[in-house]
Amino acid sequence: RCRREDVEAALVVSSYLERGYPFSRPEDSRLIFSALRQGYVAAREAGLPVGFTREEDGIDETCRLYLLPSTRQLTAPTFTRLVELARRGAVVYLSYCAGDSSFQRCSWLPGLNAAFGIEHQLRYGLNDPIVDDEVELTFTEDVGDSWGAIPAGTVLRFRVGGNEHCRAFLPVRATDARVVAVDGHGRPALLRHRVGDGETVLCTYPLEHLAACTPAVNPEPTHRVYAALARIAGIRPPVVVTEPEVFTDTLVHDDGRRYAWF
């Protein structure tokens, strides 16, 4: 007579994972699967209870936080809907990914500039390679609060895996967005953009995919970013453990008792 606790954060499952669109390739679905798996691990390391919302079913509209880990492809109606959910108060996070094949290396998301308050500097057919063995994110202001806070001055380091196609970042110029972290070369790496009652957050590096391509990488720092995003979204997990190697979960009994699992 127990059920799992309701969650307020969701990983968005692209329909490109489940459908064989005539203009997509098998590599697309493999990338989506591995990025989602790594995103799930990072969420659990952050102590963030998280579920999945499938584009095929229509996006669940009850969440406070929507995570799009290293997401290159969504249909236009879904992406438009996510931006609308941000306007209504949610936080929508995207980490850019160029894909891991030579076929149209770039984001396939429509309206990327307007959605995240940026002007991308991509050149058609070309990617912008990550030349370092580690990506450094240096935070220029505090992000989040309480248990999920990342103070200004914090430096997070991410190992770089993958092939020559996916080892790429998104060069951007902030227009309406606010840069809250820069990379090791002083370029915008994490940007927050106020949209209506909520906001969109863009990471210019495919953190989850880089980790998914790197052996024995976990725990890696993406969980710090996810914890901060949860606090921005107003999510307060019922159980908090600061050690990323300890996962937690809760069950709720019919009579109201709650059980915490470590």
CSV table of C-alpha atoms in Angstrom, one decimal:
chain,number,residue,atom,x,y,z
A,1,ARG,CA,0.0,0.0,0.0
A,2,CYS,CA,2.9,2.4,-0.8
A,3,ARG,CA,3.5,4.6,-3.8
A,4,ARG,CA,6.4,6.6,-5.0
A,5,GLU,CA,6.5,10.3,-4.1
A,6,ASP,CA,5.2,12.6,-6.8
A,7,VAL,CA,8.0,14.4,-8.6
A,8,GLU,CA,8.3,18.0,-9.8
A,9,ALA,CA,11.2,17.5,-12.2
A,10,ALA,CA,11.2,15.6,-15.5
A,11,LEU,CA,13.7,14.5,-18.2
A,12,VAL,CA,12.2,15.1,-21.6
A,13,VAL,CA,12.3,12.1,-23.9
A,14,SER,CA,12.6,13.1,-27.5
A,15,SER,CA,10.4,11.3,-30.0
A,16,TYR,CA,13.6,10.9,-32.1
A,17,LEU,CA,14.5,8.1,-29.7
A,18,GLU,CA,11.3,6.2,-30.5
A,19,ARG,CA,10.5,7.0,-34.1
A,20,GLY,CA,12.4,6.3,-37.2
A,21,TYR,CA,12.0,9.6,-38.9
A,22,PRO,CA,13.1,9.5,-42.5
A,23,PHE,CA,15.4,12.4,-42.0
A,24,SER,CA,17.1,11.1,-38.8
A,25,ARG,CA,19.8,8.4,-38.4
A,26,PRO,CA,20.2,5.5,-35.9
A,27,GLU,CA,23.0,7.5,-34.2
A,28,ASP,CA,20.5,10.0,-33.1
A,29,SER,CA,18.5,7.6,-31.0
A,30,ARG,CA,21.6,6.1,-29.4
A,31,LEU,CA,22.8,9.6,-28.4
A,32,ILE,CA,19.5,10.5,-26.9
A,33,PHE,CA,19.4,7.3,-24.9
A,34,SER,CA,22.9,7.7,-23.4
A,35,ALA,CA,22.4,11.4,-22.6
A,36,LEU,CA,19.1,10.6,-20.8
A,37,ARG,CA,20.7,7.8,-18.8
A,38,GLN,CA,23.5,10.1,-17.8
A,39,GLY,CA,21.1,12.9,-17.0
A,40,TYR,CA,19.1,10.5,-14.8
A,41,VAL,CA,22.3,9.5,-12.9
A,42,ALA,CA,23.2,13.2,-12.4
A,43,ALA,CA,19.7,14.0,-11.1
A,44,ARG,CA,19.9,11.1,-8.6
A,45,GLU,CA,23.4,12.2,-7.5
A,46,ALA,CA,21.9,15.6,-6.9
A,47,GLY,CA,19.2,14.1,-4.6
A,48,LEU,CA,16.6,15.3,-7.1
A,49,PRO,CA,13.5,13.0,-7.5
A,50,VAL,CA,13.0,12.9,-11.3
A,51,GLY,CA,10.6,11.3,-13.8
A,52,PHE,CA,10.4,11.1,-17.5
A,53,THR,CA,7.9,12.9,-19.8
A,54,ARG,CA,7.7,11.5,-23.3
A,55,GLU,CA,7.2,13.7,-26.3
A,56,GLU,CA,5.2,10.9,-27.9
A,57,ASP,CA,2.6,11.2,-25.0
A,58,GLY,CA,2.6,15.0,-25.0
A,59,ILE,CA,4.6,16.8,-22.4
A,60,ASP,CA,3.4,16.5,-18.8
A,61,GLU,CA,2.5,20.1,-17.7
A,62,THR,CA,2.6,19.7,-13.9
A,63,CYS,CA,6.4,19.9,-13.4
A,64,ARG,CA,8.5,22.8,-12.1
A,65,LEU,CA,11.7,21.8,-13.9
A,66,TYR,CA,12.2,20.3,-17.4
A,67,LEU,CA,15.6,18.9,-18.2
A,68,LEU,CA,16.8,18.4,-21.8
A,69,PRO,CA,20.2,16.8,-21.4
A,70,SER,CA,22.4,17.2,-24.5
A,71,THR,CA,19.3,17.5,-26.6
A,72,ARG,CA,19.7,18.2,-30.3
A,73,GLN,CA,16.3,17.2,-31.6
A,74,LEU,CA,12.6,17.8,-30.6
A,75,THR,CA,9.6,18.5,-32.8
A,76,ALA,CA,8.7,22.2,-33.2
A,77,PRO,CA,5.3,21.9,-31.3
A,78,THR,CA,7.0,20.3,-28.3
A,79,PHE,CA,9.8,22.9,-28.1
A,80,THR,CA,7.2,25.7,-28.4
A,81,ARG,CA,5.2,24.1,-25.6
A,82,LEU,CA,8.2,23.9,-23.3
A,83,VAL,CA,8.9,27.6,-23.8
A,84,GLU,CA,5.2,28.3,-23.0
A,85,LEU,CA,5.5,26.2,-19.8
A,86,ALA,CA,8.5,28.5,-18.9
A,87,ARG,CA,6.3,31.5,-19.4
A,88,ARG,CA,3.8,30.0,-17.0
A,89,GLY,CA,6.5,29.6,-14.3
A,90,ALA,CA,8.5,26.5,-15.0
A,91,VAL,CA,12.3,26.3,-15.5
A,92,VAL,CA,13.5,24.7,-18.8
A,93,TYR,CA,17.1,23.6,-19.0
A,94,LEU,CA,18.9,22.7,-22.3
A,95,SER,CA,22.5,21.6,-22.8
A,96,TYR,CA,23.5,22.1,-26.4
A,97,CYS,CA,24.7,19.1,-28.5
A,98,ALA,CA,25.8,19.1,-32.1
A,99,GLY,CA,25.3,15.4,-32.5
A,100,ASP,CA,27.9,12.7,-32.9
A,101,SER,CA,27.9,12.2,-36.7
A,102,SER,CA,28.8,14.5,-39.6
A,103,PHE,CA,25.2,14.8,-40.7
A,104,GLN,CA,24.0,18.4,-40.1
A,105,ARG,CA,26.1,19.1,-37.0
A,106,CYS,CA,24.0,21.7,-35.1
A,107,SER,CA,20.9,22.1,-33.0
A,108,TRP,CA,17.7,21.2,-34.7
A,109,LEU,CA,15.6,23.2,-32.2
A,110,PRO,CA,13.5,26.0,-33.8
A,111,GLY,CA,13.7,29.4,-32.3
A,112,LEU,CA,16.8,28.7,-30.2
A,113,ASN,CA,17.8,32.4,-30.1
A,114,ALA,CA,14.5,33.7,-28.9
A,115,ALA,CA,13.9,30.9,-26.4
A,116,PHE,CA,17.1,31.5,-24.6
A,117,GLY,CA,17.8,35.2,-25.1
A,118,ILE,CA,20.9,34.6,-27.2
A,119,GLU,CA,22.3,35.1,-30.7
A,120,HIS,CA,24.2,31.9,-31.7
A,121,GLN,CA,27.4,32.3,-33.8
A,122,LEU,CA,27.2,28.9,-35.6
A,123,ARG,CA,28.5,28.6,-39.1
A,124,TYR,CA,26.5,26.3,-41.4
A,125,GLY,CA,27.9,22.8,-41.6
A,126,LEU,CA,30.8,23.5,-39.2
A,127,ASN,CA,31.1,22.8,-35.5
A,128,ASP,CA,33.1,24.7,-32.9
A,129,PRO,CA,35.5,22.1,-31.4
A,130,ILE,CA,36.3,21.7,-27.7
A,131,VAL,CA,40.1,21.7,-27.8
A,132,ASP,CA,40.7,21.1,-24.1
A,133,ASP,CA,40.6,17.7,-22.2
A,134,GLU,CA,38.5,19.3,-19.5
A,135,VAL,CA,35.7,21.9,-19.7
A,136,GLU,CA,35.9,24.5,-17.0
A,137,LEU,CA,32.8,26.4,-15.9
A,138,THR,CA,33.5,29.4,-13.6
A,139,PHE,CA,30.5,30.9,-12.0
A,140,THR,CA,30.3,34.7,-12.1
A,141,GLU,CA,27.4,34.9,-9.7
A,142,ASP,CA,25.6,32.8,-7.2
A,143,VAL,CA,23.2,30.2,-8.7
A,144,GLY,CA,20.6,28.6,-6.5
A,145,ASP,CA,20.4,28.7,-2.7
A,146,SER,CA,20.4,26.5,0.3
A,147,TRP,CA,21.5,22.9,-0.4
A,148,GLY,CA,21.8,23.4,-4.1
A,149,ALA,CA,23.7,26.7,-4.2
A,150,ILE,CA,26.7,27.2,-6.5
A,151,PRO,CA,28.5,30.3,-5.1
A,152,ALA,CA,30.1,32.9,-7.4
A,153,GLY,CA,33.8,32.0,-8.0
A,154,THR,CA,33.1,28.2,-8.0
A,155,VAL,CA,34.9,26.3,-10.8
A,156,LEU,CA,33.4,23.0,-12.0
A,157,ARG,CA,35.6,20.7,-14.2
A,158,PHE,CA,34.1,18.2,-16.7
A,159,ARG,CA,36.1,15.6,-18.5
A,160,VAL,CA,35.7,15.6,-22.3
A,161,GLY,CA,34.7,12.4,-24.1
A,162,GLY,CA,33.3,11.5,-27.5
A,163,ASN,CA,34.3,11.9,-31.1
A,164,GLU,CA,35.2,14.9,-33.2
A,165,HIS,CA,31.6,15.7,-34.0
A,166,CYS,CA,30.1,15.8,-30.5
A,167,ARG,CA,33.2,17.5,-28.8
A,168,ALA,CA,31.7,20.9,-29.7
A,169,PHE,CA,30.3,23.9,-27.9
A,170,LEU,CA,27.7,26.5,-28.9
A,171,PRO,CA,29.3,29.9,-29.5
A,172,VAL,CA,26.7,32.6,-28.4
A,173,ARG,CA,26.3,36.3,-27.7
A,174,ALA,CA,23.9,37.1,-24.9
A,175,THR,CA,21.1,39.4,-25.9
A,176,ASP,CA,18.4,39.2,-23.3
A,177,ALA,CA,20.0,36.4,-21.3
A,178,ARG,CA,22.3,36.8,-18.3
A,179,VAL,CA,25.6,35.0,-18.3
A,180,VAL,CA,26.1,33.2,-15.0
A,181,ALA,CA,29.1,31.0,-15.9
A,182,VAL,CA,31.9,31.2,-18.4
A,183,ASP,CA,34.3,28.6,-19.8
A,184,GLY,CA,38.0,28.4,-19.5
A,185,HIS,CA,38.4,30.9,-22.4
A,186,GLY,CA,36.0,33.5,-21.0
A,187,ARG,CA,33.1,32.5,-23.3
A,188,PRO,CA,29.4,32.2,-22.1
A,189,ALA,CA,28.8,28.7,-20.8
A,190,LEU,CA,25.7,28.9,-18.7
A,191,LEU,CA,23.0,31.5,-19.3
A,192,ARG,CA,19.7,32.4,-17.6
A,193,HIS,CA,16.8,34.0,-19.5
A,194,ARG,CA,13.7,35.3,-17.8
A,195,VAL,CA,10.6,34.2,-19.7
A,196,GLY,CA,7.2,35.4,-18.3
A,197,ASP,CA,6.9,33.9,-14.8
A,198,GLY,CA,9.7,31.3,-15.3
A,199,GLU,CA,13.0,31.0,-17.1
A,200,THR,CA,15.0,29.1,-19.6
A,201,VAL,CA,18.6,28.0,-18.8
A,202,LEU,CA,21.1,27.2,-21.5
A,203,CYS,CA,24.4,25.4,-21.2
A,204,THR,CA,26.6,25.8,-24.2
A,205,TYR,CA,28.3,22.4,-23.6
A,206,PRO,CA,26.8,18.9,-23.9
A,207,LEU,CA,27.8,18.0,-20.4
A,208,GLU,CA,25.8,14.8,-20.2
A,209,HIS,CA,26.9,13.5,-23.6
A,210,LEU,CA,30.6,14.2,-22.8
A,211,ALA,CA,30.2,12.3,-19.6
A,212,ALA,CA,28.3,9.4,-21.2
A,213,CYS,CA,31.2,8.9,-23.6
A,214,THR,CA,33.8,8.8,-20.8
A,215,PRO,CA,34.5,5.6,-18.9
A,216,ALA,CA,34.3,5.6,-15.0
A,217,VAL,CA,33.4,9.3,-14.9
A,218,ASN,CA,30.7,9.3,-12.3
A,219,PRO,CA,30.2,11.1,-10.0
A,220,GLU,CA,30.9,14.1,-12.2
A,221,PRO,CA,29.9,17.8,-11.6
A,222,THR,CA,26.7,17.9,-13.6
A,223,HIS,CA,24.8,17.0,-10.4
A,224,ARG,CA,25.9,20.4,-9.0
A,225,VAL,CA,24.2,22.1,-11.9
A,226,TYR,CA,21.0,20.1,-11.5
A,227,ALA,CA,20.8,20.8,-7.8
A,228,ALA,CA,21.1,24.5,-8.5
A,229,LEU,CA,18.4,24.3,-11.2
A,230,ALA,CA,16.1,22.5,-8.8
A,231,ARG,CA,16.5,25.4,-6.3
A,232,ILE,CA,15.8,28.0,-9.0
A,233,ALA,CA,12.6,26.1,-9.8
A,234,GLY,CA,11.6,26.1,-6.1
A,235,ILE,CA,11.9,22.3,-5.7
A,236,ARG,CA,12.7,21.1,-2.2
A,237,PRO,CA,13.4,17.3,-2.2
A,238,PRO,CA,12.1,15.5,0.9
A,239,VAL,CA,15.5,14.1,1.7
A,240,VAL,CA,18.8,15.8,1.0
A,241,VAL,CA,22.2,14.1,1.1
A,242,THR,CA,25.2,16.2,-0.1
A,243,GLU,CA,27.3,13.1,-1.0
A,244,PRO,CA,26.6,12.3,-4.7
A,245,GLU,CA,27.4,8.6,-4.3
A,246,VAL,CA,24.4,8.2,-1.9
A,247,PHE,CA,21.1,8.0,-3.7
A,248,THR,CA,17.8,8.6,-1.8
A,249,ASP,CA,14.1,7.9,-2.5
A,250,THR,CA,10.9,8.0,-0.6
A,251,LEU,CA,7.7,6.0,-0.5
A,252,VAL,CA,4.3,7.2,0.8
A,253,HIS,CA,2.0,4.8,2.5
A,254,ASP,CA,-1.8,5.0,2.2
A,255,ASP,CA,-2.1,6.0,5.9
A,256,GLY,CA,0.3,9.0,5.3
A,257,ARG,CA,3.6,7.5,6.6
A,258,ARG,CA,6.6,8.2,4.6
A,259,TYR,CA,9.6,6.0,4.2
A,260,ALA,CA,13.0,7.2,3.2
A,261,TRP,CA,15.5,4.9,1.5
A,262,PHE,CA,19.3,5.4,1.3
